[in-house]
């Protein structure tokens, strides 16, 4: 690209999508949007800074199940070509990127012209910052069709499983077998995706939903970055099969599963402690907490708590460690000859380290002395003794 220059590079290599691909993606969005709107399953979010307590459609598991079962049944009954997504990948990548840009632009204009909850907007007045980080916290159609929850989850994360299936079938068609490395990635990523949807009401309490505004960062990230970059391992393995010994396969599978168990167990502990306000048992003992308080923009003082026992007594962001173990195990199935399939693990490391710093700066300002007391009780961020 550096030799050719960006414009000739894009003209040469960016696939022009066909009408059929554009229509296919449009139907995909409509289908997922309809499942999101009509399937049963509702939960309440946390109060927003302006005090709105919003209803969310938490029916992601059902939507994933219907879509994935339908895709597999379509393959079984010869209605869907198993490698359909691989065959149209070039055009789809272009469409995903264009859609991500359009979505971010529409989100920005909506925030300016027809914001759902204007008193939750953050508008710094710098166009590029506002466009990138987002102005609206919870853009919606009507009362409860939430743009952020829908886009962060449905079109991208449900597609993740279908892309994995499609590339696995491509490997099978091309080479006549499916490698252990491919199966390990499929297993680990399916765990992760199913977990995400199964615990969707928990997701309403995470930084993505509680704090992050809906701008280019989330719109393009969920529409284009997630389905193309999070699936790089299967894209690589489908064309460059890696044969793992039984021992290496077992080590990677166990490491990935251990990462998943850690991720889920840590997140469950915090969820339990927050929902019971610390009146619960962690690892067989009464939860230890630090009571903290903060002041909201209306001048009111509010009480909260930070858990500092169980996993949360070991490090302040130990939930990120599980996620990282899972990402590194999945990438390691691709071997060490190419950097590209490692993009996911490298990205997760940067994202989560940056999140630690960003979240801690916010919590320190929010809780003041309470935060200092908590950091004294739990001195490390990610790995005890190191950082
Ligand atoms: P957390 O779920 O850890 O949420 C952080 C918030 O939790 C803080 O802002 C604070 O909120 C509260 N909190 C912090 N420490 C404590 C404590 N000791 N006790 C009680 N509450 C506490 O972080 P994320 O939302 O970033 O991540 C959630 C999960 O999602 C993680 O496991 C992460 O790995 C995963 N993830 C995956 C991504 C992917 O692309 N695959 C991207 C991002 C995250 P408050 O202001 O309420 O005090």
CSV table of C-alpha atoms and ligand atoms in Angstrom, one decimal:
chain,number,residue,atom,x,y,z
A,1,UNK,CA,0.0,0.0,0.0
A,2,UNK,CA,2.9,2.4,0.9
A,3,UNK,CA,4.5,1.8,-2.6
A,4,UNK,CA,1.2,2.1,-4.5
A,5,UNK,CA,-0.4,4.9,-2.5
A,6,UNK,CA,-3.7,4.6,-0.8
A,7,UNK,CA,-6.1,5.5,-3.7
A,8,UNK,CA,-4.6,3.1,-6.3
A,9,UNK,CA,-4.4,0.4,-3.5
A,10,UNK,CA,-8.1,0.7,-2.7
A,11,UNK,CA,-9.1,0.8,-6.4
A,12,UNK,CA,-7.0,-2.4,-7.0
A,13,UNK,CA,-8.0,-4.4,-3.9
A,14,UNK,CA,-11.3,-3.3,-2.4
A,15,UNK,CA,-14.1,-5.5,-3.7
A,16,UNK,CA,-17.1,-3.8,-5.2
A,17,UNK,CA,-20.2,-5.5,-3.7
A,18,UNK,CA,-22.8,-7.0,-5.9
A,19,UNK,CA,-26.5,-6.0,-5.7
A,20,UNK,CA,-27.1,-9.5,-4.3
A,21,UNK,CA,-24.6,-8.9,-1.5
A,22,UNK,CA,-26.1,-5.5,-0.7
A,23,UNK,CA,-29.6,-7.0,-0.6
A,24,UNK,CA,-28.4,-9.9,1.5
A,25,UNK,CA,-26.9,-7.6,4.1
A,26,UNK,CA,-30.0,-5.4,4.1
A,27,UNK,CA,-32.2,-8.5,4.7
A,28,UNK,CA,-29.8,-9.6,7.5
A,29,UNK,CA,-30.2,-6.3,9.3
A,30,UNK,CA,-34.0,-6.4,8.9
A,31,UNK,CA,-34.1,-10.0,10.1
A,32,UNK,CA,-32.0,-9.3,13.2
A,33,UNK,CA,-33.9,-6.1,13.9
A,34,UNK,CA,-37.2,-7.9,13.7
A,35,UNK,CA,-36.0,-10.7,16.1
A,36,UNK,CA,-34.7,-8.0,18.4
A,37,UNK,CA,-38.0,-6.1,18.4
A,38,UNK,CA,-40.4,-9.0,18.8
A,39,UNK,CA,-38.8,-12.0,20.7
A,40,UNK,CA,-39.6,-12.1,24.4
A,41,UNK,CA,-37.1,-11.0,27.0
A,42,UNK,CA,-36.9,-7.6,28.7
A,43,UNK,CA,-34.6,-6.2,31.4
A,44,UNK,CA,-34.0,-2.9,33.1
A,45,UNK,CA,-30.7,-1.0,32.7
A,46,UNK,CA,-28.8,0.9,35.4
A,47,UNK,CA,-29.9,4.5,36.0
A,48,UNK,CA,-28.2,6.8,33.5
A,49,UNK,CA,-26.4,10.0,34.7
A,50,UNK,CA,-29.6,12.0,34.0
A,51,UNK,CA,-31.6,9.4,36.0
A,52,UNK,CA,-33.4,7.5,33.2
A,53,UNK,CA,-34.0,3.8,33.9
A,54,UNK,CA,-34.4,2.2,30.5
A,55,UNK,CA,-36.0,-1.0,29.3
A,56,UNK,CA,-33.9,-3.2,27.1
A,57,UNK,CA,-34.7,-6.2,24.8
A,58,UNK,CA,-32.5,-8.9,26.2
A,59,UNK,CA,-33.6,-11.7,23.8
A,60,UNK,CA,-30.2,-12.2,22.3
A,61,UNK,CA,-29.8,-15.9,23.2
A,62,UNK,CA,-33.1,-16.7,21.4
A,63,UNK,CA,-32.1,-14.6,18.4
A,64,UNK,CA,-28.7,-16.4,18.2
A,65,UNK,CA,-30.3,-19.8,18.6
A,66,UNK,CA,-32.9,-19.2,15.9
A,67,UNK,CA,-30.4,-17.8,13.5
A,68,UNK,CA,-27.7,-20.4,14.1
A,69,UNK,CA,-30.1,-23.3,14.0
A,70,UNK,CA,-31.7,-21.9,10.8
A,71,UNK,CA,-28.2,-21.6,9.2
A,72,UNK,CA,-27.2,-25.1,10.1
A,73,UNK,CA,-30.6,-26.5,9.0
A,74,UNK,CA,-30.3,-24.6,5.7
A,75,UNK,CA,-26.9,-26.2,5.1
A,76,UNK,CA,-28.2,-29.7,6.1
A,77,UNK,CA,-31.2,-29.4,3.7
A,78,UNK,CA,-29.0,-28.0,0.9
A,79,UNK,CA,-30.8,-24.6,0.9
A,80,UNK,CA,-27.7,-22.6,2.0
A,81,UNK,CA,-24.3,-23.1,0.6
A,82,UNK,CA,-22.1,-23.7,3.7
A,83,UNK,CA,-19.3,-21.4,2.3
A,84,UNK,CA,-21.7,-18.7,1.3
A,85,UNK,CA,-20.0,-16.1,3.6
A,86,UNK,CA,-16.5,-17.0,2.4
A,87,UNK,CA,-17.6,-16.8,-1.3
A,88,UNK,CA,-18.9,-13.3,-0.8
A,89,UNK,CA,-16.4,-12.1,1.8
A,90,UNK,CA,-14.7,-9.4,-0.3
A,91,UNK,CA,-18.0,-7.6,-1.1
A,92,UNK,CA,-19.3,-8.1,2.5
A,93,UNK,CA,-16.2,-6.5,4.0
A,94,UNK,CA,-16.8,-3.4,1.9
A,95,UNK,CA,-20.5,-3.3,2.8
A,96,UNK,CA,-19.7,-3.7,6.6
A,97,UNK,CA,-17.3,-0.8,6.4
A,98,UNK,CA,-19.7,1.4,4.5
A,99,UNK,CA,-22.5,0.6,6.8
A,100,UNK,CA,-20.3,1.4,9.8
A,101,UNK,CA,-19.6,4.8,8.4
A,102,UNK,CA,-23.2,5.5,7.5
A,103,UNK,CA,-24.4,4.3,10.9
A,104,UNK,CA,-21.9,6.6,12.7
A,105,UNK,CA,-23.0,9.6,10.6
A,106,UNK,CA,-26.7,8.9,11.1
A,107,UNK,CA,-26.0,8.5,14.9
A,108,UNK,CA,-24.2,11.9,15.0
A,109,UNK,CA,-27.0,13.6,13.1
A,110,UNK,CA,-29.7,12.0,15.2
A,111,UNK,CA,-27.9,13.2,18.4
A,112,UNK,CA,-27.9,16.7,17.0
A,113,UNK,CA,-31.5,16.8,15.6
A,114,UNK,CA,-33.6,14.2,17.5
A,115,UNK,CA,-31.9,13.0,20.6
A,116,UNK,CA,-33.7,10.3,22.6
A,117,UNK,CA,-32.5,11.6,26.0
A,118,UNK,CA,-30.9,15.0,25.4
A,119,UNK,CA,-29.9,15.4,29.1
A,120,UNK,CA,-27.7,12.3,28.8
A,121,UNK,CA,-25.8,13.7,25.8
A,122,UNK,CA,-22.1,14.5,26.0
A,123,UNK,CA,-21.2,17.2,23.4
A,124,UNK,CA,-17.7,18.7,23.6
A,125,UNK,CA,-18.2,20.8,20.5
A,126,UNK,CA,-15.2,19.3,18.7
A,127,UNK,CA,-16.7,17.7,15.7
A,128,UNK,CA,-14.1,14.9,15.3
A,129,UNK,CA,-14.2,14.0,19.0
A,130,UNK,CA,-18.0,14.0,19.1
A,131,UNK,CA,-18.2,12.0,15.9
A,132,UNK,CA,-15.7,9.4,17.1
A,133,UNK,CA,-16.8,9.0,20.7
A,134,UNK,CA,-20.5,9.7,20.2
A,135,UNK,CA,-22.9,12.2,21.6
A,136,UNK,CA,-25.9,10.1,22.6
A,137,UNK,CA,-25.7,7.5,25.4
A,138,UNK,CA,-28.8,5.6,24.4
A,139,UNK,CA,-30.1,6.5,20.9
A,140,UNK,CA,-33.4,4.8,20.4
A,141,UNK,CA,-36.3,4.3,17.9
A,142,UNK,CA,-39.3,5.1,20.1
A,143,UNK,CA,-39.2,4.0,23.7
A,144,UNK,CA,-37.2,0.9,23.7
A,145,UNK,CA,-35.5,-0.1,20.4
A,146,UNK,CA,-32.0,0.6,21.5
A,147,UNK,CA,-29.4,1.3,18.7
A,148,UNK,CA,-26.4,0.5,21.0
A,149,UNK,CA,-27.5,-2.8,22.4
A,150,UNK,CA,-28.7,-3.9,19.0
A,151,UNK,CA,-25.5,-3.0,17.1
A,152,UNK,CA,-23.1,-4.0,19.8
A,153,UNK,CA,-24.6,-7.5,19.8
A,154,UNK,CA,-26.8,-8.7,17.1
A,155,UNK,CA,-25.6,-8.2,13.5
A,156,UNK,CA,-21.9,-8.6,14.4
A,157,UNK,CA,-21.8,-11.1,17.2
A,158,UNK,CA,-24.5,-13.4,15.8
A,159,UNK,CA,-22.7,-13.3,12.5
A,160,UNK,CA,-19.4,-14.3,14.3
A,161,UNK,CA,-20.7,-17.8,14.7
A,162,UNK,CA,-22.0,-18.1,11.1
A,163,UNK,CA,-18.6,-16.8,9.8
A,164,UNK,CA,-16.8,-19.4,11.9
A,165,UNK,CA,-19.0,-22.2,10.5
A,166,UNK,CA,-18.6,-20.9,6.9
A,167,UNK,CA,-14.8,-20.8,7.1
A,168,UNK,CA,-14.7,-24.2,8.8
A,169,UNK,CA,-16.7,-25.7,6.0
A,170,UNK,CA,-14.4,-23.9,3.5
A,171,UNK,CA,-11.4,-25.7,5.1
A,172,UNK,CA,-13.3,-29.0,4.9
A,173,UNK,CA,-14.2,-28.5,1.2
A,174,UNK,CA,-10.7,-27.4,0.2
A,175,UNK,CA,-8.6,-29.9,2.1
A,176,UNK,CA,-11.1,-32.7,2.9
A,177,UNK,CA,-10.6,-32.4,6.7
A,178,UNK,CA,-11.1,-30.0,9.6
A,179,UNK,CA,-8.0,-29.5,11.8
A,180,UNK,CA,-8.0,-29.6,15.6
A,181,UNK,CA,-6.8,-25.9,15.5
A,182,UNK,CA,-9.9,-24.9,13.7
A,183,UNK,CA,-12.2,-26.9,16.0
A,184,UNK,CA,-10.5,-25.3,19.1
A,185,UNK,CA,-11.2,-21.8,17.8
A,186,UNK,CA,-14.8,-22.7,17.0
A,187,UNK,CA,-15.3,-24.1,20.5
A,188,UNK,CA,-13.8,-21.2,22.3
A,189,UNK,CA,-15.5,-18.5,20.3
A,190,UNK,CA,-18.9,-20.3,20.5
A,191,UNK,CA,-18.5,-20.4,24.3
A,192,UNK,CA,-17.8,-16.7,24.3
A,193,UNK,CA,-20.7,-15.8,22.0
A,194,UNK,CA,-23.3,-18.0,23.8
A,195,UNK,CA,-22.1,-16.6,27.1
A,196,UNK,CA,-22.5,-13.1,25.9
A,197,UNK,CA,-26.1,-13.6,24.9
A,198,UNK,CA,-27.0,-15.9,27.8
A,199,UNK,CA,-25.9,-13.2,30.2
A,200,UNK,CA,-27.2,-10.3,28.2
A,201,UNK,CA,-28.8,-8.6,31.2
A,202,UNK,CA,-25.4,-8.6,32.9
A,203,UNK,CA,-24.0,-6.8,29.8
A,204,UNK,CA,-26.3,-3.9,30.6
A,205,UNK,CA,-24.1,-3.2,33.6
A,206,UNK,CA,-20.8,-3.1,31.7
A,207,UNK,CA,-18.9,0.0,30.5
A,208,UNK,CA,-20.1,-0.5,26.9
A,209,UNK,CA,-23.7,0.2,27.9
A,210,UNK,CA,-23.4,2.3,31.1
A,211,UNK,CA,-20.7,4.7,30.0
A,212,UNK,CA,-19.8,4.6,26.3
A,213,UNK,CA,-21.7,6.9,24.0
A,214,UNK,CA,-22.7,5.7,20.5
A,215,UNK,CA,-20.4,7.2,18.0
A,216,UNK,CA,-18.0,5.9,15.2
A,217,UNK,CA,-16.1,4.0,17.8
A,218,UNK,CA,-19.0,1.7,18.7
A,219,UNK,CA,-20.9,1.9,15.4
A,220,UNK,CA,-18.1,1.1,13.0
A,221,UNK,CA,-16.4,-1.1,15.6
A,222,UNK,CA,-19.5,-3.4,16.0
A,223,UNK,CA,-20.5,-3.3,12.4
A,224,UNK,CA,-17.2,-3.8,10.6
A,225,UNK,CA,-14.2,-4.3,13.0
A,226,UNK,CA,-15.8,-7.1,15.1
A,227,UNK,CA,-16.9,-9.5,12.3
A,228,UNK,CA,-13.8,-9.0,10.2
A,229,UNK,CA,-11.0,-8.9,12.9
A,230,UNK,CA,-12.4,-11.2,15.6
A,231,UNK,CA,-12.7,-13.9,12.9
A,232,UNK,CA,-9.2,-13.6,11.5
A,233,UNK,CA,-8.1,-16.9,13.1
A,234,UNK,CA,-10.7,-18.9,11.2
A,235,UNK,CA,-10.0,-16.9,8.0
A,236,UNK,CA,-6.4,-17.8,8.3
A,237,UNK,CA,-6.8,-21.5,9.3
A,238,UNK,CA,-9.3,-22.1,6.4
A,239,UNK,CA,-6.5,-21.4,3.9
A,240,UNK,CA,-3.4,-22.3,6.0
A,241,UNK,CA,-4.4,-25.4,8.1
A,242,UNK,CA,-2.2,-25.8,11.2
A,243,UNK,CA,-1.8,-29.3,12.5
A,244,UNK,CA,-1.5,-29.3,16.3
A,245,UNK,CA,-0.1,-32.3,18.3
A,246,UNK,CA,-2.6,-33.8,20.8
A,247,UNK,CA,-0.6,-32.3,23.6
A,248,UNK,CA,-0.6,-28.8,22.1
A,249,UNK,CA,-4.2,-29.0,21.2
A,250,UNK,CA,-5.1,-30.1,24.8
A,251,UNK,CA,-3.0,-27.3,26.4
A,252,UNK,CA,-4.6,-24.6,24.2
A,253,UNK,CA,-8.1,-25.9,24.7
A,254,UNK,CA,-7.7,-26.1,28.4
A,255,UNK,CA,-6.1,-22.6,28.6
A,256,UNK,CA,-8.9,-21.1,26.6
A,257,UNK,CA,-11.6,-22.9,28.7
A,258,UNK,CA,-9.8,-21.9,31.9
A,259,UNK,CA,-9.8,-18.3,30.6
A,260,UNK,CA,-13.5,-18.5,29.9
A,261,UNK,CA,-14.3,-20.0,33.4
A,262,UNK,CA,-12.2,-17.2,35.0
A,263,UNK,CA,-13.9,-14.5,32.9
A,264,UNK,CA,-17.4,-15.8,33.9
A,265,UNK,CA,-16.7,-16.5,37.5
A,266,UNK,CA,-15.1,-13.0,38.1
A,267,UNK,CA,-17.9,-11.2,36.4
A,268,UNK,CA,-20.5,-13.2,38.3
A,269,UNK,CA,-18.9,-12.3,41.6
A,270,UNK,CA,-19.1,-8.6,40.9
A,271,UNK,CA,-22.6,-8.9,39.6
A,272,UNK,CA,-23.8,-10.8,42.8
A,273,UNK,CA,-22.0,-8.3,45.1
A,274,UNK,CA,-23.5,-5.3,43.3
A,275,UNK,CA,-27.1,-6.7,43.1
A,276,UNK,CA,-27.1,-7.6,46.8
A,277,UNK,CA,-25.1,-4.5,47.8
A,278,UNK,CA,-22.4,-6.6,49.3
A,279,UNK,CA,-24.8,-8.8,51.5
A,280,UNK,CA,-23.6,-12.1,50.0
A,281,UNK,CA,-21.1,-14.9,50.3
A,282,UNK,CA,-18.0,-15.1,48.1
A,283,UNK,CA,-15.9,-18.3,48.2
A,284,UNK,CA,-17.8,-19.4,51.3
A,285,UNK,CA,-17.1,-16.2,53.3
A,286,UNK,CA,-19.0,-13.0,53.8
A,287,UNK,CA,-18.1,-10.6,51.0
A,288,UNK,CA,-15.6,-7.9,51.9
A,289,UNK,CA,-16.4,-4.5,50.5
A,290,UNK,CA,-15.3,-0.9,50.7
A,291,UNK,CA,-18.2,1.6,51.0
A,292,UNK,CA,-17.8,4.5,48.6
A,293,UNK,CA,-19.8,7.6,47.8
A,294,UNK,CA,-20.1,10.0,44.9
A,295,UNK,CA,-21.9,13.1,44.0
A,296,UNK,CA,-24.2,13.4,40.9
A,297,UNK,CA,-24.6,16.5,38.8
A,298,UNK,CA,-27.8,17.4,40.7
A,299,UNK,CA,-25.7,17.7,43.9
A,300,UNK,CA,-27.0,14.6,45.5
A,301,UNK,CA,-24.6,12.2,47.4
A,302,UNK,CA,-25.1,8.5,46.5
A,303,UNK,CA,-23.7,5.4,48.2
A,304,UNK,CA,-22.0,2.5,46.4
A,305,UNK,CA,-19.6,-0.3,47.2
A,306,UNK,CA,-16.5,-1.9,45.7
A,307,UNK,CA,-16.0,-5.7,46.2
A,308,UNK,CA,-12.5,-6.6,47.5
A,309,UNK,CA,-12.7,-10.3,48.3
A,310,UNK,CA,-12.8,-13.4,46.1
A,311,UNK,CA,-11.3,-12.8,42.6
A,312,UNK,CA,-11.7,-9.0,43.2
A,313,UNK,CA,-9.3,-9.2,46.2
A,314,UNK,CA,-6.5,-10.5,43.8
A,315,UNK,CA,-6.5,-7.7,41.2
A,316,UNK,CA,-8.8,-4.8,40.3
A,317,UNK,CA,-9.5,-6.0,36.8
A,318,UNK,CA,-9.0,-9.7,37.1
A,319,UNK,CA,-12.0,-10.2,34.7
A,320,UNK,CA,-9.8,-9.0,31.9
A,321,UNK,CA,-7.2,-11.7,32.5
A,322,UNK,CA,-9.8,-14.4,31.7
A,323,UNK,CA,-10.7,-12.7,28.4
A,324,UNK,CA,-7.0,-12.3,27.5
A,325,UNK,CA,-6.3,-16.0,28.2
A,326,UNK,CA,-9.1,-17.0,25.9
A,327,UNK,CA,-7.9,-14.6,23.1
A,328,UNK,CA,-4.3,-15.8,23.3
A,329,UNK,CA,-5.3,-19.5,23.3
A,330,UNK,CA,-7.5,-18.9,20.2
A,331,UNK,CA,-4.7,-17.0,18.3
A,332,UNK,CA,-2.0,-19.5,19.3
A,333,UNK,CA,-3.8,-22.2,17.3
A,334,UNK,CA,-2.6,-20.4,14.2
A,335,UNK,CA,1.1,-20.9,15.1
A,336,UNK,CA,3.8,-18.3,15.2
A,337,UNK,CA,4.7,-17.9,11.5
A,338,UNK,CA,2.3,-15.0,10.7
A,339,UNK,CA,1.3,-11.9,12.8
A,340,UNK,CA,-2.1,-11.3,11.1
A,341,UNK,CA,-4.1,-14.0,13.0
A,342,UNK,CA,-2.7,-12.6,16.2
A,343,UNK,CA,-4.4,-9.3,15.6
A,344,UNK,CA,-7.3,-10.2,17.9
A,345,UNK,CA,-5.1,-10.9,20.9
A,346,UNK,CA,-3.0,-7.8,20.3
A,347,UNK,CA,-6.1,-5.7,19.9
A,348,UNK,CA,-7.7,-7.1,23.1
A,349,UNK,CA,-4.5,-6.4,25.1
A,350,UNK,CA,-4.4,-2.8,23.9
A,351,UNK,CA,-8.2,-2.4,24.4
A,352,UNK,CA,-8.3,-3.9,27.9
A,353,UNK,CA,-5.1,-2.2,29.2
A,354,UNK,CA,-6.4,1.2,27.9
A,355,UNK,CA,-9.8,0.3,29.6
A,356,UNK,CA,-8.0,-0.3,33.0
A,357,UNK,CA,-6.4,3.1,32.8
A,358,UNK,CA,-9.5,4.9,31.5
A,359,UNK,CA,-11.9,3.3,34.1
A,360,UNK,CA,-9.5,3.9,37.0
A,361,UNK,CA,-9.1,7.6,36.1
A,362,UNK,CA,-12.9,7.9,36.1
A,363,UNK,CA,-13.4,5.9,39.3
A,364,UNK,CA,-10.7,7.8,41.1
A,365,UNK,CA,-12.4,11.1,40.2
A,366,UNK,CA,-15.8,9.6,41.1
A,367,UNK,CA,-15.0,8.0,44.5
A,368,UNK,CA,-12.1,10.1,45.7
A,369,UNK,CA,-10.8,8.8,49.1
A,370,UNK,CA,-13.0,5.7,48.8
A,371,UNK,CA,-11.1,4.7,45.6
A,372,UNK,CA,-7.8,5.3,47.4
A,373,UNK,CA,-8.9,3.0,50.3
A,374,UNK,CA,-9.9,0.3,47.7
A,375,UNK,CA,-6.6,0.5,45.9
A,376,UNK,CA,-4.8,0.1,49.2
A,377,UNK,CA,-6.8,-3.1,49.8
A,378,UNK,CA,-6.3,-4.4,46.3
A,379,UNK,CA,-3.0,-2.9,45.1
A,380,UNK,CA,-2.6,-4.5,41.6
A,381,UNK,CA,-4.6,-3.8,38.4
A,382,UNK,CA,-4.2,-7.0,36.3
A,383,UNK,CA,-1.5,-9.4,37.5
A,384,UNK,CA,-0.5,-9.5,41.2
A,385,UNK,CA,3.1,-8.5,41.7
A,386,UNK,CA,3.5,-7.2,38.2
A,387,UNK,CA,1.0,-4.4,37.3
B,1,LIG,P1,-16.3,-4.2,34.3
B,1,LIG,O1,-17.5,-5.2,34.1
B,1,LIG,O2,-15.2,-4.6,35.2
B,1,LIG,O3,-17.0,-2.8,34.8
B,1,LIG,C1,-16.2,-1.8,35.3
B,1,LIG,C2,-17.1,-1.1,36.3
B,1,LIG,O4,-17.4,-1.9,37.4
B,1,LIG,C3,-16.4,0.1,36.9
B,1,LIG,O5,-16.5,1.3,36.1
B,1,LIG,C4,-17.2,0.3,38.2
B,1,LIG,O6,-18.4,0.9,37.9
B,1,LIG,C5,-17.5,-1.2,38.6
B,1,LIG,N1,-16.4,-1.8,39.5
B,1,LIG,C6,-15.1,-1.7,39.3
B,1,LIG,N2,-14.5,-2.4,40.3
B,1,LIG,C7,-15.4,-2.9,41.1
B,1,LIG,C8,-15.4,-3.7,42.3
B,1,LIG,N3,-14.3,-4.1,42.9
B,1,LIG,N4,-16.6,-4.0,42.8
B,1,LIG,C9,-17.8,-3.6,42.3
B,1,LIG,N5,-17.9,-2.8,41.1
B,1,LIG,C10,-16.7,-2.5,40.6
B,1,LIG,O7,-15.6,-3.8,32.9
B,1,LIG,P2,-16.1,-3.9,31.4
B,1,LIG,O8,-17.4,-3.3,31.2
B,1,LIG,O9,-14.9,-3.2,30.7
B,1,LIG,O10,-16.0,-5.4,31.0
B,1,LIG,C11,-16.9,-6.4,31.2
B,1,LIG,C12,-16.4,-7.7,30.6
B,1,LIG,O11,-16.5,-7.6,29.2
B,1,LIG,C13,-15.0,-8.0,30.9
B,1,LIG,O12,-14.8,-9.4,31.3
B,1,LIG,C14,-14.2,-7.7,29.7
B,1,LIG,O13,-13.1,-8.6,29.6
B,1,LIG,C15,-15.3,-8.0,28.6
B,1,LIG,N6,-15.0,-7.1,27.4
B,1,LIG,C16,-14.9,-7.7,26.2
B,1,LIG,C17,-14.7,-7.0,25.0
B,1,LIG,C18,-14.6,-7.7,23.7
B,1,LIG,O14,-14.5,-7.0,22.7
B,1,LIG,N7,-14.5,-9.0,23.6
B,1,LIG,C19,-14.6,-5.5,25.1
B,1,LIG,C20,-14.8,-5.0,26.4
B,1,LIG,C21,-15.0,-5.8,27.5
B,1,LIG,P3,-19.2,1.9,38.9
B,1,LIG,O15,-19.0,3.3,38.3
B,1,LIG,O16,-20.6,1.4,38.9
B,1,LIG,O17,-18.5,1.8,40.3
